[in-house]
């Protein structure tokens, strides 16, 4: 485990000064930590984005707690979190383990698989908006008519379309994680299992899955916390609509602040987002022993 | 499989980057891979052929058929509409942010990995915590701060916060990599009279080049594709970066869908080129960074 290695490194009399970390910490403090405090402060004010914020006490928080639209956005966010996890995890796991093989054709496949990861959310949203157009989109001709729905205009469908597009965009990333993880599983384990007569399914369940547990935790954390940050795709694709069918929390915050000009109320939503993000990642890391994140590289292979 | 048995008796942790080929073919994995290949490639194919269609073709031809009259006119239309300026804005933002991220992130990761003590441990923990901060949640305060600092509608307004949010993952990946460099190498150099600075420049940086390339590509990709900071912190066409330009093209060309799609392709070409060049590096580095 790295603890020993860390102690070993500490035993040396040499080492750079912690001052080297200051530039990074300064960037981080000013643009990531300080804003959290400012958001908390702004959540007790009324501010249109122009002029100066005006202290109003708990008013925004009262609005937030009694306003059913925020509750709706929160529910949607949680649903999206669960749905994207359920869709992305099995697919990336299967694909990652499959791609961990080294055959030539998999290399070529891997290039195609990872293209969505390279495209900007803006590109993806704009492409899908037109691709799913009921009149001229990909399903409007060529025998695919049975798939031709009003994907982005039907409130009961759009939420699932959004989850699909998010999966389309991010499965490559999680596949990459699982592929890396699967490549580090010692081959000897499989050989021993094969000698003991374990079949592929059994090997997957008894070797691959347990060996990949850190990867599963990393990937799941990123998916769950990531659901609090999906903004670009939904903003361009649906603006939260139709109605408020895709108005998840980050989008609700943006629309409340920068469109409805209620920066104070939007800041309260921002605080909720931060708290949710922190609680989620702390819970996951506690539940999984993942807080020892730095020791995983030497994990007990 | 037999090819690997020679390594079988070695200590398990040395064995990395091994294929997990098992006795029987991975049928389920293969099937999933095929289905996902379709799901990925059909939209990509549609994007490519649509960008080559004439407008009449877009309204008349079957959407998945290759255009009967392929044309590059859409690309010409986009290039004639300030694409060059948006491209150079994106380059300026991405390159300056990546330089700042890599330089400050490296110094931080280096001291965390080389001088494990209370201070550096705290720094590292703060960075890890940063992974859980949703960027969106900070946008209102950042907007306020940028306006107060007089940086609104300036490319610096995008660069500075982008650096902050690229740092946690950068530091995490670099620390994980730097920890694998044996302490003895540093000590030997120090005993030979090299200064701390020389040790870093002549030993650590060359050894960690793969990780540096990885974090540069990964943070560059995210910053190049960033949308929210430019959306909120800039306004005029002079400071427009590519992802925002796409939405403005969408407004400008409205029904000329092939031209909008050509803009999508054009804006993606630089990153696809970069990916093809640095793919192996990126894969290897991400694996090291996120560990097992």
XYZ file of C-alpha atoms in Angstrom:
593
model
C 0.000 0.000 0.000
C 1.150 3.506 -0.593
C 1.172 4.374 3.079
C 4.494 2.583 3.379
C 5.772 4.259 0.280
C 4.622 7.638 1.559
C 6.399 7.065 4.841
C 9.451 6.052 2.869
C 9.379 9.287 0.929
C 8.944 11.233 4.143
C 12.074 9.685 5.565
C 14.230 11.576 3.120
C 15.792 14.770 4.356
C 15.221 16.405 0.986
C 12.013 17.638 -0.521
C 10.611 20.711 -2.193
C 8.929 23.410 -0.168
C 5.150 23.390 0.104
C 5.311 26.931 -1.270
C 5.364 25.419 -4.755
C 1.713 24.571 -4.306
C 0.719 28.184 -3.803
C -0.081 29.187 -7.410
C -2.475 26.241 -7.823
C -4.028 26.807 -4.409
C -4.469 30.498 -5.215
C -6.342 29.765 -8.449
C -8.421 27.206 -6.687
C -9.170 29.349 -3.650
C -10.200 32.386 -5.685
C -12.275 30.667 -8.376
C -13.622 27.566 -6.641
C -13.631 27.987 -2.833
C -14.334 31.696 -2.499
C -17.339 31.474 -4.874
C -18.894 28.890 -2.551
C -18.820 31.434 0.279
C -20.075 34.203 -1.983
C -22.924 31.976 -3.194
C -23.932 31.335 0.407
C -23.891 35.084 1.092
C -25.845 35.879 -2.083
C -28.479 33.323 -1.122
C -29.513 35.738 1.646
C -29.814 38.675 -0.738
C -31.980 39.955 -3.493
C -30.011 40.838 -6.615
C -30.980 41.219 -10.259
C -27.434 40.904 -11.595
C -27.078 44.670 -11.912
C -26.448 47.075 -9.046
C -25.721 45.730 -5.590
C -27.133 42.733 -3.734
C -29.598 43.644 -0.989
C -29.865 41.618 2.238
C -33.233 39.895 2.613
C -32.456 37.248 5.218
C -34.116 33.887 4.786
C -36.595 34.941 2.127
C -34.962 33.028 -0.749
C -34.692 29.921 1.372
C -38.337 30.181 2.355
C -39.261 30.503 -1.330
C -37.045 27.555 -2.179
C -38.626 25.293 0.439
C -42.204 26.197 -0.409
C -41.773 26.437 -4.163
C -42.854 23.225 -5.864
C -40.866 23.999 -9.022
C -37.564 23.557 -7.192
C -38.820 20.300 -5.709
C -39.691 19.229 -9.258
C -36.185 20.112 -10.499
C -34.630 18.249 -7.604
C -36.720 15.148 -8.332
C -35.775 15.320 -12.020
C -32.106 15.621 -11.097
C -32.283 12.551 -8.895
C -34.168 10.618 -11.569
C -31.581 11.604 -14.153
C -28.811 10.577 -11.754
C -30.313 7.111 -11.287
C -31.209 6.685 -14.953
C -27.798 7.736 -16.306
C -26.093 5.447 -13.789
C -28.297 2.511 -14.765
C -27.670 3.081 -18.459
C -23.984 3.934 -18.425
C -22.557 1.519 -15.876
C -23.398 -1.843 -17.484
C -22.559 -0.618 -20.975
C -19.202 0.909 -20.021
C -18.313 -2.091 -17.899
C -19.008 -4.546 -20.707
C -17.344 -2.405 -23.339
C -14.334 -1.623 -21.176
C -13.677 -5.259 -20.327
C -14.146 -6.197 -23.975
C -11.812 -3.454 -25.218
C -9.147 -4.411 -22.689
C -8.198 -7.138 -25.130
C -5.401 -6.236 -27.478
C -6.521 -7.374 -30.923
C -5.873 -5.041 -33.785
C -9.506 -4.464 -34.732
C -10.277 -3.333 -31.206
C -7.753 -0.546 -31.634
C -9.679 0.697 -34.642
C -12.991 0.302 -32.816
C -11.578 2.269 -29.908
C -10.939 5.269 -32.154
C -14.585 5.357 -33.264
C -15.922 4.658 -29.774
C -14.164 7.636 -28.259
C -15.135 10.290 -30.788
C -18.255 11.385 -28.811
C -15.973 12.197 -25.893
C -14.149 14.705 -28.081
C -17.170 16.598 -29.315
C -18.327 19.606 -27.348
C -21.692 19.426 -25.628
C -22.731 22.275 -27.905
C -21.860 20.216 -30.998
C -23.682 17.187 -29.673
C -26.799 19.098 -28.709
C -26.975 20.944 -32.027
C -26.386 17.766 -34.019
C -29.028 15.803 -32.087
C -31.553 18.616 -32.319
C -31.439 18.358 -36.076
C -30.894 14.622 -36.205
C -34.058 14.017 -34.174
C -36.147 16.492 -36.139
C -39.400 14.684 -37.032
C -39.527 16.182 -40.530
C -35.969 15.956 -41.824
C -34.076 14.001 -39.181
C -32.469 10.602 -39.357
C -35.750 8.735 -38.743
C -37.783 10.654 -41.320
C -37.040 8.283 -44.178
C -35.326 5.102 -45.248
C -37.506 2.551 -43.453
C -36.900 3.935 -39.971
C -40.288 5.651 -39.846
C -41.435 3.533 -36.911
C -38.762 5.314 -34.855
C -39.938 8.706 -35.968
C -41.357 10.327 -32.850
C -41.469 13.894 -31.691
C -38.482 13.058 -29.502
C -37.808 16.566 -28.281
C -41.359 17.838 -28.220
C -43.123 15.147 -26.247
C -42.723 15.671 -22.479
C -42.934 11.947 -21.772
C -40.091 11.151 -24.204
C -37.685 14.068 -23.938
C -36.350 13.169 -20.498
C -35.269 9.747 -21.803
C -33.794 11.294 -24.935
C -31.675 13.555 -22.732
C -30.505 10.577 -20.655
C -29.635 8.731 -23.871
C -27.636 11.639 -25.287
C -25.750 12.028 -22.013
C -24.923 8.313 -22.151
C -23.865 8.677 -25.787
C -21.487 11.430 -24.750
C -20.047 9.941 -21.566
C -20.025 6.144 -22.020
C -16.681 6.507 -23.870
C -15.140 8.133 -20.818
C -16.320 5.420 -18.429
C -15.370 2.734 -20.919
C -11.886 4.214 -20.848
C -11.804 3.885 -17.061
C -12.990 0.277 -17.120
C -10.638 -0.575 -19.950
C -7.720 0.749 -17.921
C -8.905 -1.083 -14.815
C -9.449 -4.372 -16.629
C -5.965 -4.229 -18.135
C -4.482 -4.151 -14.639
C -6.145 -7.344 -13.474
C -3.409 -9.972 -13.173
C -3.796 -12.609 -15.866
C -2.772 -15.283 -13.355
C -6.132 -14.954 -11.607
C -7.950 -15.945 -14.780
C -5.533 -18.743 -15.457
C -6.018 -20.163 -11.988
C -9.793 -19.851 -12.340
C -9.720 -21.560 -15.736
C -7.749 -24.441 -14.246
C -10.374 -24.695 -11.515
C -12.951 -24.961 -14.274
C -14.643 -21.583 -13.863
C -16.512 -20.450 -16.972
C -16.527 -16.972 -18.409
C -19.572 -15.788 -16.466
C -18.140 -17.147 -13.236
C -14.764 -15.506 -13.928
C -16.500 -12.215 -14.601
C -18.457 -12.420 -11.348
C -15.676 -13.727 -9.127
C -12.607 -12.007 -10.587
C -13.411 -9.135 -12.915
C -16.106 -7.456 -10.813
C -14.285 -7.599 -7.448
C -11.006 -6.543 -9.052
C -12.735 -3.586 -10.677
C -14.377 -2.346 -7.492
C -12.293 0.840 -7.300
C -13.026 1.583 -10.925
C -16.723 1.010 -10.296
C -16.605 3.446 -7.383
C -14.656 6.071 -9.369
C -16.921 5.773 -12.367
C -20.127 5.776 -10.288
C -19.007 8.809 -8.312
C -18.309 10.690 -11.502
C -21.677 9.687 -12.994
C -23.690 10.572 -9.886
C -21.922 13.850 -9.150
C -21.877 14.532 -12.891
C -25.676 14.551 -12.921
C -25.430 17.767 -10.902
C -23.473 19.376 -13.719
C -25.340 18.435 -16.904
C -26.102 21.803 -18.284
C -24.774 22.513 -21.765
C -26.493 19.671 -23.591
C -29.898 20.232 -22.020
C -29.657 24.017 -22.257
C -29.104 23.912 -26.016
C -31.276 20.880 -26.704
C -34.462 21.739 -24.833
C -33.953 24.830 -22.650
C -35.493 22.687 -19.923
C -38.637 21.937 -21.912
C -41.042 20.894 -23.199
C -42.784 22.594 -20.298
C -40.350 21.861 -17.496
C -39.829 18.189 -18.389
C -36.029 18.486 -18.478
C -35.484 21.425 -16.128
C -32.942 19.780 -13.848
C -31.380 21.678 -10.947
C -28.325 23.260 -12.640
C -30.531 24.459 -15.478
C -33.153 25.696 -12.996
C -30.389 27.684 -11.302
C -29.210 29.234 -14.567
C -32.706 30.126 -15.749
C -33.682 31.528 -12.339
C -30.516 33.637 -12.135
C -29.576 34.740 -15.614
C -32.969 34.653 -17.341
C -35.443 35.525 -14.588
C -32.798 37.775 -12.942
C -33.336 36.348 -9.459
C -29.675 35.914 -8.554
C -30.370 35.515 -4.827
C -32.805 32.668 -5.289
C -30.508 31.115 -7.896
C -27.631 31.306 -5.394
C -29.715 29.365 -2.887
C -30.158 26.675 -5.561
C -26.397 26.783 -6.157
C -25.786 26.154 -2.463
C -28.129 23.155 -2.624
C -26.120 21.860 -5.610
C -22.819 22.154 -3.761
C -24.190 20.480 -0.637
C -25.645 17.652 -2.747
C -22.335 17.189 -4.570
C -20.322 17.097 -1.353
C -22.741 14.799 0.480
C -22.843 12.425 -2.492
C -19.105 12.108 -2.918
C -18.429 11.882 0.816
C -21.094 9.202 1.214
C -19.738 7.195 -1.681
C -16.150 7.468 -0.526
C -17.047 6.576 3.079
C -19.230 3.682 2.012
C -16.517 2.257 -0.175
C -13.349 3.059 1.726
C -12.497 5.160 -1.295
C -11.249 8.010 0.882
C -7.925 6.257 0.703
C -7.963 7.269 -2.926
C -4.209 7.758 -3.104
C -3.467 4.183 -2.138
C -5.340 2.582 -4.981
C -2.449 2.407 -7.409
C -0.731 -0.229 -5.333
C -4.056 -1.853 -4.501
C -4.103 -5.423 -3.379
C -3.879 -7.004 -6.796
C -3.243 -17.036 -23.063
C -0.257 -19.343 -22.978
C 1.861 -16.429 -24.131
C 1.420 -14.811 -20.744
C 2.013 -17.739 -18.460
C 5.732 -16.961 -18.479
C 4.967 -13.936 -16.316
C 2.567 -15.850 -14.170
C 4.858 -16.393 -11.235
C 6.023 -12.790 -10.922
C 4.696 -10.552 -8.163
C 1.160 -9.564 -9.034
C 1.619 -5.850 -8.814
C 4.250 -5.664 -11.510
C 1.778 -7.121 -13.944
C 0.034 -4.204 -15.507
C -1.412 -3.544 -18.911
C -2.265 -7.154 -19.449
C -5.014 -8.263 -21.780
C -7.785 -10.096 -20.004
C -8.296 -12.709 -22.637
C -10.007 -15.680 -21.106
C -10.415 -19.167 -22.383
C -13.624 -18.599 -24.290
C -14.542 -15.607 -26.466
C -16.387 -12.780 -24.759
C -19.674 -13.115 -26.620
C -21.694 -10.716 -24.497
C -18.967 -8.081 -24.660
C -18.662 -8.523 -28.392
C -22.410 -8.126 -28.905
C -22.507 -5.011 -26.717
C -19.512 -3.625 -28.594
C -21.288 -4.124 -31.918
C -24.540 -2.522 -30.776
C -22.699 0.427 -29.252
C -20.662 0.807 -32.423
C -23.923 1.311 -34.327
C -25.228 3.753 -31.732
C -22.049 5.791 -31.957
C -21.370 5.617 -35.661
C -24.837 6.248 -37.109
C -25.094 9.794 -35.671
C -21.454 10.477 -36.623
C -22.129 9.244 -40.165
C -25.269 11.400 -40.321
C -23.269 14.448 -39.192
C -20.625 13.851 -41.832
C -22.946 13.309 -44.794
C -25.326 16.091 -43.760
C -22.438 18.551 -43.778
C -21.863 17.612 -47.429
C -25.477 17.996 -48.558
C -26.965 20.842 -50.491
C -29.912 22.518 -48.839
C -32.320 21.041 -51.386
C -30.717 17.668 -50.813
C -31.311 17.995 -47.084
C -35.020 18.543 -47.605
C -35.419 16.030 -50.419
C -33.008 13.130 -50.019
C -33.252 10.155 -47.724
C -31.459 11.208 -44.509
C -29.023 8.300 -44.327
C -28.258 7.992 -48.041
C -24.971 9.419 -49.283
C -25.685 12.846 -50.874
C -26.318 12.592 -54.609
C -24.621 15.926 -55.106
C -21.972 16.261 -52.366
C -20.650 19.776 -51.860
C -18.173 21.666 -49.684
C -20.230 24.853 -49.963
C -21.422 24.547 -46.372
C -17.844 24.646 -45.144
C -17.210 27.702 -47.308
C -20.283 29.387 -45.832
C -19.074 28.775 -42.283
C -15.497 29.858 -43.013
C -16.794 33.065 -44.572
C -18.713 33.877 -41.391
C -15.974 34.732 -38.889
C -15.050 31.132 -38.180
C -11.373 32.121 -38.148
C -11.884 34.603 -35.329
C -13.822 32.133 -33.150
C -11.202 29.501 -33.841
C -8.387 31.797 -32.774
C -10.314 32.821 -29.635
C -10.698 29.154 -28.742
C -6.990 28.582 -29.339
C -5.980 31.558 -27.193
C -8.245 30.487 -24.324
C -7.292 26.816 -24.471
C -3.546 27.245 -24.852
C -3.160 29.886 -22.136
C -5.383 27.969 -19.712
C -3.556 24.690 -20.352
C -0.170 26.327 -19.794
C -1.388 27.775 -16.484
C -3.032 24.499 -15.417
C -0.026 22.348 -16.206
C 2.526 24.745 -14.688
C 0.685 25.448 -11.433
C -0.745 21.924 -11.196
C 2.659 20.353 -11.673
C 4.314 22.438 -8.965
C 1.490 21.541 -6.590
C 1.500 17.825 -7.430
C 5.280 17.698 -7.209
C 5.372 19.047 -3.694
C 2.473 16.805 -2.616
C 4.248 13.722 -3.965
C 7.758 14.630 -2.825
C 7.180 16.316 0.539
C 4.457 14.389 2.307
C 3.580 16.422 5.381
C 0.563 18.038 6.936
C 0.583 21.092 4.683
C 0.861 19.230 1.408
C -1.654 16.627 2.530
C -4.143 19.411 3.228
C -3.495 20.875 -0.209
C -4.138 17.514 -1.809
C -7.332 16.967 0.170
C -8.629 20.397 -0.815
C -7.971 19.519 -4.453
C -9.751 16.165 -4.113
C -12.709 17.930 -2.539
C -12.701 20.163 -5.593
C -13.680 17.170 -7.723
C -17.070 17.294 -6.032
C -17.769 21.004 -6.592
C -20.232 21.382 -9.456
C -18.816 24.107 -11.672
C -22.341 25.359 -12.324
C -22.869 26.185 -8.676
C -20.084 28.765 -8.724
C -21.161 30.621 -11.830
C -23.134 33.434 -10.162
C -20.330 34.416 -7.749
C -17.775 34.100 -10.547
C -19.934 36.347 -12.722
C -20.071 38.891 -9.874
C -16.312 38.706 -9.300
C -15.449 38.976 -12.998
C -17.730 41.985 -13.445
C -16.260 43.689 -10.345
C -12.734 42.972 -11.584
C -13.555 44.644 -14.894
C -12.848 41.460 -16.832
C -16.343 40.871 -18.212
C -16.317 40.134 -21.960
C -12.557 39.623 -21.886
C -10.976 36.258 -22.786
C -9.277 36.277 -19.365
C -12.741 35.912 -17.863
C -12.925 32.433 -19.419
C -9.292 31.504 -18.834
C -9.017 32.145 -15.086
C -11.960 30.088 -13.758
C -11.297 27.367 -16.353
C -7.836 26.937 -14.847
C -9.273 26.550 -11.351
C -11.710 23.833 -12.401
C -9.122 21.900 -14.410
C -6.721 21.756 -11.464
C -8.221 18.992 -9.256
C -8.078 16.259 -11.873
C -4.698 17.506 -13.093
C -3.187 17.364 -9.612
C -4.764 13.955 -8.936
C -3.341 12.407 -12.103
C 0.097 13.980 -11.648
C 0.362 13.006 -7.967
C -0.547 9.404 -8.761
C 2.115 9.351 -11.444
C 4.851 11.167 -9.515
C 4.426 8.826 -6.545
C 5.640 5.975 -8.715
C 9.055 7.579 -9.253
C 11.439 5.914 -6.774
C 12.609 8.181 -3.959
C 16.171 6.910 -4.382
C 16.473 8.691 -7.722
C 15.734 12.048 -6.106
C 18.029 11.364 -3.204
C 20.899 10.298 -5.415
C 20.676 13.523 -7.368
C 20.477 15.629 -4.228
C 23.464 13.896 -2.709
C 25.369 14.634 -5.904
C 24.789 18.290 -5.128
C 21.838 19.149 -7.381
C 19.419 21.776 -6.091
C 15.731 20.947 -5.579
C 14.996 22.945 -8.682
C 17.505 21.006 -10.780
C 16.057 17.737 -9.506
C 12.636 18.759 -10.700
C 13.712 20.132 -14.058
C 16.274 17.468 -14.959
C 14.765 14.382 -13.353
C 11.086 14.627 -12.445
C 9.777 16.550 -15.441
C 11.397 14.313 -18.083
C 10.266 11.178 -16.218
C 6.683 12.402 -15.899
C 6.327 13.597 -19.471
C 3.608 11.020 -20.297
C 1.463 12.246 -17.403
C 2.054 15.874 -18.346
C 0.952 15.189 -21.915
C -2.142 13.399 -20.589
C -3.269 16.217 -18.326
C -2.526 18.763 -21.036
C -4.696 16.889 -23.550
C -7.460 16.171 -21.063
C -7.725 19.662 -19.633
C -7.312 21.144 -23.102
C -10.225 19.062 -24.347
C -12.483 20.215 -21.514
C -11.530 23.863 -21.868
C -11.875 23.803 -25.661
C -15.383 22.383 -25.255
C -16.359 24.553 -22.267
C -19.684 26.307 -22.647
C -20.961 27.823 -19.404
C -18.064 30.196 -18.616
C -18.077 31.693 -22.138
C -21.882 31.861 -22.111
C -22.059 33.822 -18.875
C -18.776 35.740 -18.879
C -18.509 36.985 -22.461
C -20.930 38.672 -24.761
C -19.555 40.220 -27.950
C -18.611 38.430 -31.189
C -15.008 39.581 -30.562
C -14.690 37.269 -27.564
C -16.833 34.429 -28.885
C -15.329 30.950 -28.641
C -16.327 27.988 -30.806
C -19.017 26.274 -28.670
C -20.841 29.594 -28.374
C -20.254 30.331 -32.040
C -22.113 27.118 -32.856
C -25.221 28.383 -31.122
C -24.894 31.726 -32.883
C -24.561 29.945 -36.234
C -27.699 28.064 -35.351
C -29.481 31.392 -35.016
C -27.858 32.858 -38.113
C -28.370 29.983 -40.560
C -31.694 28.789 -39.071
C -32.982 26.529 -41.842
C -29.602 25.940 -43.478
C -29.062 22.831 -41.385
C -26.158 21.473 -43.497
C -24.195 24.673 -42.805
C -24.848 24.403 -39.051
C -23.675 20.802 -39.127
C -20.590 21.792 -41.141
C -19.776 24.248 -38.342
C -20.094 21.379 -35.860
C -17.618 19.315 -37.890
C -15.182 22.197 -38.345
C -15.184 23.027 -34.643
C -14.442 19.388 -33.783
C -11.589 18.841 -36.246
C -8.778 20.266 -34.072
C -9.604 18.009 -31.106
C -10.067 14.944 -33.290
C -6.647 15.598 -34.812
C -5.142 16.022 -31.349
C -6.819 12.825 -30.148
C -5.472 10.764 -33.029
C -1.972 12.051 -32.241
C -2.149 11.572 -28.478
C -4.543 8.651 -28.043
C -2.160 6.109 -26.559
C -0.712 8.670 -24.223
C -4.140 9.744 -23.044
C -5.257 6.172 -22.396
C -2.125 5.312 -20.452
C -2.193 8.480 -18.399
C -5.868 8.250 -17.506
C -5.339 4.702 -16.347
C -2.510 5.798 -14.070
C -4.482 8.790 -12.856
C -7.657 7.061 -11.857
C -5.875 3.921 -10.810
C -7.560 0.639 -10.543
